[in-house]
């Protein structure tokens, strides 16, 4: 589990490292790919939780992650299409995808309360890591004003999800 | 003639009365996971319309005010006639960080 968390943290931190290494940070096409991948990773985990979680609250949370991140991705895809920006694959997006796949593979080995705890713990870490990456790298690096505005607009979604996940985490711990 | 004037006075009174009582429409935008404005002050009988400008669903809910939009899809609107006077804290039940206040005078 720790390894998966590390992969997620490393993937998202690499965006910050990249920004420091390249004076401008990731370009808009790379940011678009990171955003779409970050949402898709959480959609995939949410779909698994919808079917596999034992707690109704965790199932509902998973369903909400699917709904919200699908909505955010739809909005992001519409914008990049309008801006004629083609999402450009990059090491951060690839690491996010790999980390997401590893998380899913790990969650599939669990069931009952162990699944619920592992899923929710990961959601807490993941949303915190995404918020950090948005604040430190993605929002400051975005060049196009509309892309930057979209990132700012959807950031509270991650904050609300983090808050929700923390409450679930606390209730599962009781 | 007297009857005519009386009719005009009656119509004017009715129109005037109707104008005074006409409810006002208040708009609250749901944008960036916030209710804007965060506090809406209205008169009893006024209409409040919430529009969801976010890409995700929200709700507008205050049970004690009889206010519940249900799931309000992205781009959707919800109208509520504010009848009961009071100060109501409302929330989005899907996103606990979202809070707003409706004051009905």
mmCIF file of C-alpha atoms in Angstrom:
data_model
loop_
_atom_site.group_PDB
_atom_site.id
_atom_site.type_symbol
_atom_site.label_atom_id
_atom_site.label_comp_id
_atom_site.label_asym_id
_atom_site.label_seq_id
_atom_site.Cartn_x
_atom_site.Cartn_y
_atom_site.Cartn_z
ATOM 1 C CA UNK A 1 0.000 0.000 0.000
ATOM 2 C CA UNK A 2 2.805 2.341 0.930
ATOM 3 C CA UNK A 3 4.376 1.659 -2.447
ATOM 4 C CA UNK A 4 1.217 2.751 -4.253
ATOM 5 C CA UNK A 5 1.009 5.916 -2.220
ATOM 6 C CA UNK A 6 4.630 6.626 -3.064
ATOM 7 C CA UNK A 7 3.938 6.131 -6.781
ATOM 8 C CA UNK A 8 1.082 8.650 -6.650
ATOM 9 C CA UNK A 9 3.125 11.153 -4.680
ATOM 10 C CA UNK A 10 6.130 10.723 -6.964
ATOM 11 C CA UNK A 11 3.964 11.064 -10.072
ATOM 12 C CA UNK A 12 2.391 14.286 -8.917
ATOM 13 C CA UNK A 13 5.587 15.674 -7.442
ATOM 14 C CA UNK A 14 7.374 15.024 -10.715
ATOM 15 C CA UNK A 15 5.178 17.746 -12.175
ATOM 16 C CA UNK A 16 6.644 20.140 -9.632
ATOM 17 C CA UNK A 17 10.173 18.861 -10.237
ATOM 18 C CA UNK A 18 9.614 19.205 -13.960
ATOM 19 C CA UNK A 19 8.495 22.750 -13.438
ATOM 20 C CA UNK A 20 11.663 23.529 -11.559
ATOM 21 C CA UNK A 21 13.869 21.816 -14.132
ATOM 22 C CA UNK A 22 12.239 23.404 -17.161
ATOM 23 C CA UNK A 23 11.875 27.078 -16.514
ATOM 24 C CA UNK A 24 8.248 27.146 -17.715
ATOM 25 C CA UNK A 25 6.993 23.882 -16.154
ATOM 26 C CA UNK A 26 4.605 21.660 -18.103
ATOM 27 C CA UNK A 27 3.016 23.219 -21.160
ATOM 28 C CA UNK A 28 -0.733 23.499 -21.648
ATOM 29 C CA UNK A 29 -0.947 20.321 -23.736
ATOM 30 C CA UNK A 30 0.882 18.389 -20.995
ATOM 31 C CA UNK A 31 -1.299 19.943 -18.296
ATOM 32 C CA UNK A 32 -4.384 18.857 -20.244
ATOM 33 C CA UNK A 33 -3.091 15.277 -20.325
ATOM 34 C CA UNK A 34 -2.281 15.350 -16.585
ATOM 35 C CA UNK A 35 -5.752 16.687 -15.702
ATOM 36 C CA UNK A 36 -7.595 14.152 -17.839
ATOM 37 C CA UNK A 37 -5.472 11.279 -16.494
ATOM 38 C CA UNK A 38 -5.793 12.410 -12.867
ATOM 39 C CA UNK A 39 -9.586 12.425 -13.218
ATOM 40 C CA UNK A 40 -9.705 9.117 -15.074
ATOM 41 C CA UNK A 41 -7.600 7.398 -12.406
ATOM 42 C CA UNK A 42 -10.130 8.414 -9.762
ATOM 43 C CA UNK A 43 -13.079 7.452 -11.959
ATOM 44 C CA UNK A 44 -11.635 3.940 -12.341
ATOM 45 C CA UNK A 45 -11.098 3.555 -8.595
ATOM 46 C CA UNK A 46 -14.588 4.950 -7.920
ATOM 47 C CA UNK A 47 -16.179 2.412 -10.271
ATOM 48 C CA UNK A 48 -14.467 -0.393 -8.399
ATOM 49 C CA UNK A 49 -15.626 1.017 -5.044
ATOM 50 C CA UNK A 50 -19.202 1.269 -6.319
ATOM 51 C CA UNK A 51 -19.275 -2.470 -6.848
ATOM 52 C CA UNK A 52 -16.842 -3.759 -4.250
ATOM 53 C CA UNK A 53 -17.158 -1.577 -1.141
ATOM 54 C CA UNK A 54 -19.040 -3.072 1.795
ATOM 55 C CA UNK A 55 -20.055 0.201 3.444
ATOM 56 C CA UNK A 56 -22.944 2.057 1.791
ATOM 57 C CA UNK A 57 -21.208 5.356 2.532
ATOM 58 C CA UNK A 58 -18.062 4.212 0.740
ATOM 59 C CA UNK A 59 -20.117 2.958 -2.214
ATOM 60 C CA UNK A 60 -21.874 6.337 -2.387
ATOM 61 C CA UNK A 61 -18.543 8.140 -2.221
ATOM 62 C CA UNK A 62 -17.189 5.995 -5.069
ATOM 63 C CA UNK A 63 -20.280 6.772 -7.140
ATOM 64 C CA UNK A 64 -19.854 10.461 -6.487
ATOM 65 C CA UNK A 65 -16.199 10.323 -7.548
ATOM 66 C CA UNK A 66 -17.295 8.759 -10.836
ATOM 67 C CA UNK A 67 -19.959 11.441 -11.387
ATOM 68 C CA UNK A 68 -17.851 14.433 -10.384
ATOM 69 C CA UNK A 69 -14.603 13.483 -12.113
ATOM 70 C CA UNK A 70 -16.521 12.512 -15.254
ATOM 71 C CA UNK A 71 -18.105 15.976 -15.179
ATOM 72 C CA UNK A 72 -14.733 17.663 -14.694
ATOM 73 C CA UNK A 73 -13.193 15.632 -17.524
ATOM 74 C CA UNK A 74 -16.084 16.447 -19.827
ATOM 75 C CA UNK A 75 -15.569 20.109 -19.100
ATOM 76 C CA UNK A 76 -11.775 19.849 -19.573
ATOM 77 C CA UNK A 77 -12.147 17.927 -22.833
ATOM 78 C CA UNK A 78 -14.632 20.483 -24.179
ATOM 79 C CA UNK A 79 -12.210 23.283 -23.370
ATOM 80 C CA UNK A 80 -9.111 21.716 -24.913
ATOM 81 C CA UNK A 81 -11.154 20.859 -28.018
ATOM 82 C CA UNK A 82 -12.278 24.467 -28.246
ATOM 83 C CA UNK A 83 -8.716 25.688 -27.730
ATOM 84 C CA UNK A 84 -7.440 23.134 -30.262
ATOM 85 C CA UNK A 85 -4.976 21.842 -27.675
ATOM 86 C CA UNK A 86 -4.147 18.182 -28.118
ATOM 87 C CA UNK A 87 -3.324 16.573 -24.749
ATOM 88 C CA UNK A 88 0.347 15.581 -24.850
ATOM 89 C CA UNK A 89 1.412 12.464 -23.024
ATOM 90 C CA UNK A 90 4.222 13.046 -20.554
ATOM 91 C CA UNK A 91 6.010 11.250 -17.690
ATOM 92 C CA UNK A 92 3.685 12.701 -15.030
ATOM 93 C CA UNK A 93 0.547 11.510 -16.821
ATOM 94 C CA UNK A 94 2.170 8.117 -17.433
ATOM 95 C CA UNK A 95 3.159 7.754 -13.771
ATOM 96 C CA UNK A 96 -0.333 8.741 -12.669
ATOM 97 C CA UNK A 97 -1.817 6.104 -14.939
ATOM 98 C CA UNK A 98 0.618 3.459 -13.710
ATOM 99 C CA UNK A 99 -0.044 4.393 -10.061
ATOM 100 C CA UNK A 100 -3.784 4.181 -10.697
ATOM 101 C CA UNK A 101 -3.468 0.749 -12.258
ATOM 102 C CA UNK A 102 -1.369 -0.479 -9.327
ATOM 103 C CA UNK A 103 -3.912 0.882 -6.882
ATOM 104 C CA UNK A 104 -6.739 -0.920 -8.689
ATOM 105 C CA UNK A 105 -4.721 -4.148 -8.760
ATOM 106 C CA UNK A 106 -4.079 -3.865 -5.022
ATOM 107 C CA UNK A 107 -7.717 -3.054 -4.220
ATOM 108 C CA UNK A 108 -8.873 -6.077 -6.185
ATOM 109 C CA UNK A 109 -7.016 -8.317 -3.732
ATOM 110 C CA UNK A 110 -9.006 -6.912 -0.801
ATOM 111 C CA UNK A 111 -12.590 -7.231 0.360
ATOM 112 C CA UNK A 112 -14.963 -6.062 3.071
ATOM 113 C CA UNK A 113 -13.688 -3.554 5.599
ATOM 114 C CA UNK A 114 -10.094 -3.947 4.370
ATOM 115 C CA UNK A 115 -11.135 -2.822 0.883
ATOM 116 C CA UNK A 116 -13.101 0.148 2.268
ATOM 117 C CA UNK A 117 -10.177 1.309 4.394
ATOM 118 C CA UNK A 118 -7.579 0.921 1.635
ATOM 119 C CA UNK A 119 -9.772 2.720 -0.920
ATOM 120 C CA UNK A 120 -10.608 5.624 1.378
ATOM 121 C CA UNK A 121 -7.028 5.972 2.656
ATOM 122 C CA UNK A 122 -5.831 6.168 -0.925
ATOM 123 C CA UNK A 123 -8.507 8.723 -1.816
ATOM 124 C CA UNK A 124 -7.323 10.979 1.007
ATOM 125 C CA UNK A 125 -3.700 10.790 -0.152
ATOM 126 C CA UNK A 126 -4.578 11.086 -3.813
ATOM 127 C CA UNK A 127 -6.761 14.160 -3.486
ATOM 128 C CA UNK A 128 -4.205 15.872 -1.251
ATOM 129 C CA UNK A 129 -1.469 15.123 -3.798
ATOM 130 C CA UNK A 130 -3.589 16.463 -6.679
ATOM 131 C CA UNK A 131 -4.385 19.672 -4.764
ATOM 132 C CA UNK A 132 -0.675 20.175 -4.046
ATOM 133 C CA UNK A 133 0.207 19.601 -7.699
ATOM 134 C CA UNK A 134 -2.503 22.039 -8.823
ATOM 135 C CA UNK A 135 -1.309 24.729 -6.439
ATOM 136 C CA UNK A 136 2.419 24.310 -6.972
ATOM 137 C CA UNK A 137 2.610 23.425 -10.646
ATOM 138 C CA UNK A 138 -0.474 23.073 -12.786
ATOM 139 C CA UNK A 139 -2.236 26.374 -12.054
ATOM 140 C CA UNK A 140 0.954 28.492 -12.005
ATOM 141 C CA UNK A 141 2.216 26.864 -15.235
ATOM 142 C CA UNK A 142 -0.982 27.116 -17.266
ATOM 143 C CA UNK A 143 -0.470 29.707 -19.994
ATOM 144 C CA UNK A 144 -3.906 29.881 -21.543
ATOM 145 C CA UNK A 145 -6.240 31.997 -19.405
ATOM 146 C CA UNK A 146 -9.249 29.734 -19.972
ATOM 147 C CA UNK A 147 -7.300 26.609 -19.036
ATOM 148 C CA UNK A 148 -6.000 28.334 -15.908
ATOM 149 C CA UNK A 149 -9.547 29.475 -15.061
ATOM 150 C CA UNK A 150 -10.869 25.935 -15.466
ATOM 151 C CA UNK A 151 -8.205 24.579 -13.107
ATOM 152 C CA UNK A 152 -9.081 27.235 -10.533
ATOM 153 C CA UNK A 153 -12.788 26.490 -10.979
ATOM 154 C CA UNK A 154 -12.460 22.725 -10.453
ATOM 155 C CA UNK A 155 -9.891 22.871 -7.647
ATOM 156 C CA UNK A 156 -12.657 23.110 -4.994
ATOM 157 C CA UNK A 157 -13.975 19.764 -6.250
ATOM 158 C CA UNK A 158 -10.778 18.132 -5.039
ATOM 159 C CA UNK A 159 -10.970 20.044 -1.741
ATOM 160 C CA UNK A 160 -14.574 18.925 -1.173
ATOM 161 C CA UNK A 161 -13.665 15.333 -2.043
ATOM 162 C CA UNK A 162 -10.684 15.417 0.307
ATOM 163 C CA UNK A 163 -12.916 16.713 3.100
ATOM 164 C CA UNK A 164 -15.487 13.994 2.396
ATOM 165 C CA UNK A 165 -12.811 11.277 2.238
ATOM 166 C CA UNK A 166 -11.322 12.423 5.556
ATOM 167 C CA UNK A 167 -14.732 12.220 7.215
ATOM 168 C CA UNK A 168 -15.192 8.717 5.848
ATOM 169 C CA UNK A 169 -11.707 7.775 6.992
ATOM 170 C CA UNK A 170 -12.527 8.976 10.513
ATOM 171 C CA UNK A 171 -15.842 7.114 10.583
ATOM 172 C CA UNK A 172 -14.261 3.875 9.331
ATOM 173 C CA UNK A 173 -11.643 4.156 12.045
ATOM 174 C CA UNK A 174 -14.268 4.135 14.803
ATOM 175 C CA UNK B 1 -69.230 59.325 -15.380
ATOM 176 C CA UNK B 2 -68.957 58.711 -11.670
ATOM 177 C CA UNK B 3 -69.148 55.037 -12.324
ATOM 178 C CA UNK B 4 -66.422 55.314 -14.989
ATOM 179 C CA UNK B 5 -64.093 57.176 -12.609
ATOM 180 C CA UNK B 6 -64.824 54.665 -9.924
ATOM 181 C CA UNK B 7 -63.871 51.872 -12.292
ATOM 182 C CA UNK B 8 -60.614 53.633 -13.224
ATOM 183 C CA UNK B 9 -59.807 54.176 -9.552
ATOM 184 C CA UNK B 10 -60.563 50.549 -8.844
ATOM 185 C CA UNK B 11 -58.381 49.310 -11.714
ATOM 186 C CA UNK B 12 -55.556 51.647 -10.672
ATOM 187 C CA UNK B 13 -55.813 50.442 -7.095
ATOM 188 C CA UNK B 14 -55.771 46.841 -8.196
ATOM 189 C CA UNK B 15 -52.826 47.394 -10.535
ATOM 190 C CA UNK B 16 -50.967 49.322 -7.896
ATOM 191 C CA UNK B 17 -51.672 46.634 -5.369
ATOM 192 C CA UNK B 18 -50.551 43.953 -7.770
ATOM 193 C CA UNK B 19 -47.326 45.818 -8.506
ATOM 194 C CA UNK B 20 -46.539 46.127 -4.796
ATOM 195 C CA UNK B 21 -47.119 42.453 -4.239
ATOM 196 C CA UNK B 22 -45.203 41.258 -7.297
ATOM 197 C CA UNK B 23 -42.532 38.847 -6.140
ATOM 198 C CA UNK B 24 -38.919 39.640 -6.911
ATOM 199 C CA UNK B 25 -36.670 37.088 -8.573
ATOM 200 C CA UNK B 26 -33.307 36.593 -6.839
ATOM 201 C CA UNK B 27 -30.538 34.654 -8.549
ATOM 202 C CA UNK B 28 -27.836 32.616 -6.854
ATOM 203 C CA UNK B 29 -25.036 31.198 -8.960
ATOM 204 C CA UNK B 30 -23.373 27.924 -8.012
ATOM 205 C CA UNK B 31 -19.874 28.359 -9.334
ATOM 206 C CA UNK B 32 -16.509 27.000 -8.263
ATOM 207 C CA UNK B 33 -18.252 24.990 -5.513
ATOM 208 C CA UNK B 34 -19.583 28.170 -3.923
ATOM 209 C CA UNK B 35 -23.008 29.746 -3.637
ATOM 210 C CA UNK B 36 -22.761 33.298 -4.965
ATOM 211 C CA UNK B 37 -23.852 35.400 -3.212
ATOM 212 C CA UNK B 38 -23.285 33.329 -0.071
ATOM 213 C CA UNK B 39 -26.122 35.150 1.714
ATOM 214 C CA UNK B 40 -29.355 35.891 -0.147
ATOM 215 C CA UNK B 41 -31.849 38.146 1.629
ATOM 216 C CA UNK B 42 -35.356 38.072 0.196
ATOM 217 C CA UNK B 43 -38.901 38.981 1.147
ATOM 218 C CA UNK B 44 -41.508 36.369 1.914
ATOM 219 C CA UNK B 45 -43.121 35.406 -1.368
ATOM 220 C CA UNK B 46 -40.048 36.185 -3.469
ATOM 221 C CA UNK B 47 -38.592 33.631 -5.847
ATOM 222 C CA UNK B 48 -35.012 32.436 -5.576
ATOM 223 C CA UNK B 49 -33.358 30.751 -8.521
ATOM 224 C CA UNK B 50 -30.159 28.763 -8.204
ATOM 225 C CA UNK B 51 -28.203 27.989 -11.372
ATOM 226 C CA UNK B 52 -25.522 25.311 -11.346
ATOM 227 C CA UNK B 53 -22.614 26.680 -13.381
ATOM 228 C CA UNK B 54 -20.272 23.899 -12.245
ATOM 229 C CA UNK B 55 -19.489 20.818 -14.328
ATOM 230 C CA UNK B 56 -20.738 18.524 -11.539
ATOM 231 C CA UNK B 57 -24.112 18.016 -9.824
ATOM 232 C CA UNK B 58 -24.978 19.823 -6.596
ATOM 233 C CA UNK B 59 -27.948 20.155 -4.291
ATOM 234 C CA UNK B 60 -29.504 23.141 -2.515
ATOM 235 C CA UNK B 61 -30.861 21.807 0.740
ATOM 236 C CA UNK B 62 -32.236 23.222 3.997
ATOM 237 C CA UNK B 63 -34.765 20.808 5.452
ATOM 238 C CA UNK B 64 -36.144 23.285 8.001
ATOM 239 C CA UNK B 65 -36.973 25.742 5.212
ATOM 240 C CA UNK B 66 -38.622 23.040 3.111
ATOM 241 C CA UNK B 67 -35.877 23.725 0.581
ATOM 242 C CA UNK B 68 -34.530 20.802 -1.419
ATOM 243 C CA UNK B 69 -33.562 20.919 -5.049
ATOM 244 C CA UNK B 70 -32.713 17.242 -5.247
ATOM 245 C CA UNK B 71 -29.745 16.537 -7.514
ATOM 246 C CA UNK B 72 -29.262 19.627 -9.639
ATOM 247 C CA UNK B 73 -27.371 18.653 -12.784
ATOM 248 C CA UNK B 74 -24.599 20.740 -14.335
ATOM 249 C CA UNK B 75 -26.178 23.703 -16.081
ATOM 250 C CA UNK B 76 -29.529 23.139 -14.362
ATOM 251 C CA UNK B 77 -31.682 25.635 -12.484
ATOM 252 C CA UNK B 78 -33.932 25.315 -9.464
ATOM 253 C CA UNK B 79 -36.586 27.796 -8.328
ATOM 254 C CA UNK B 80 -37.966 28.137 -4.841
ATOM 255 C CA UNK B 81 -40.706 30.403 -3.506
ATOM 256 C CA UNK B 82 -39.476 31.623 -0.127
ATOM 257 C CA UNK B 83 -42.541 31.676 2.092
ATOM 258 C CA UNK B 84 -41.428 30.869 5.619
ATOM 259 C CA UNK B 85 -39.683 33.782 7.313
ATOM 260 C CA UNK B 86 -36.399 33.062 9.001
ATOM 261 C CA UNK B 87 -32.690 32.569 8.504
ATOM 262 C CA UNK B 88 -31.811 29.258 6.921
ATOM 263 C CA UNK B 89 -28.366 27.750 6.491
ATOM 264 C CA UNK B 90 -28.424 25.564 3.424
ATOM 265 C CA UNK B 91 -25.873 23.119 2.061
ATOM 266 C CA UNK B 92 -24.985 20.974 -0.886
ATOM 267 C CA UNK B 93 -25.499 17.483 0.488
ATOM 268 C CA UNK B 94 -23.010 16.108 -2.052
ATOM 269 C CA UNK B 95 -20.207 18.501 -1.116
ATOM 270 C CA UNK B 96 -20.095 19.298 2.574
ATOM 271 C CA UNK B 97 -17.736 22.250 2.068
ATOM 272 C CA UNK B 98 -20.507 24.195 0.312
ATOM 273 C CA UNK B 99 -22.686 26.355 2.542
ATOM 274 C CA UNK B 100 -25.063 29.232 1.901
ATOM 275 C CA UNK B 101 -27.631 31.279 3.797
ATOM 276 C CA UNK B 102 -31.143 32.240 2.814
ATOM 277 C CA UNK B 103 -32.739 35.021 4.849
ATOM 278 C CA UNK B 104 -36.500 35.399 4.362
ATOM 279 C CA UNK B 105 -37.886 38.656 5.793
#
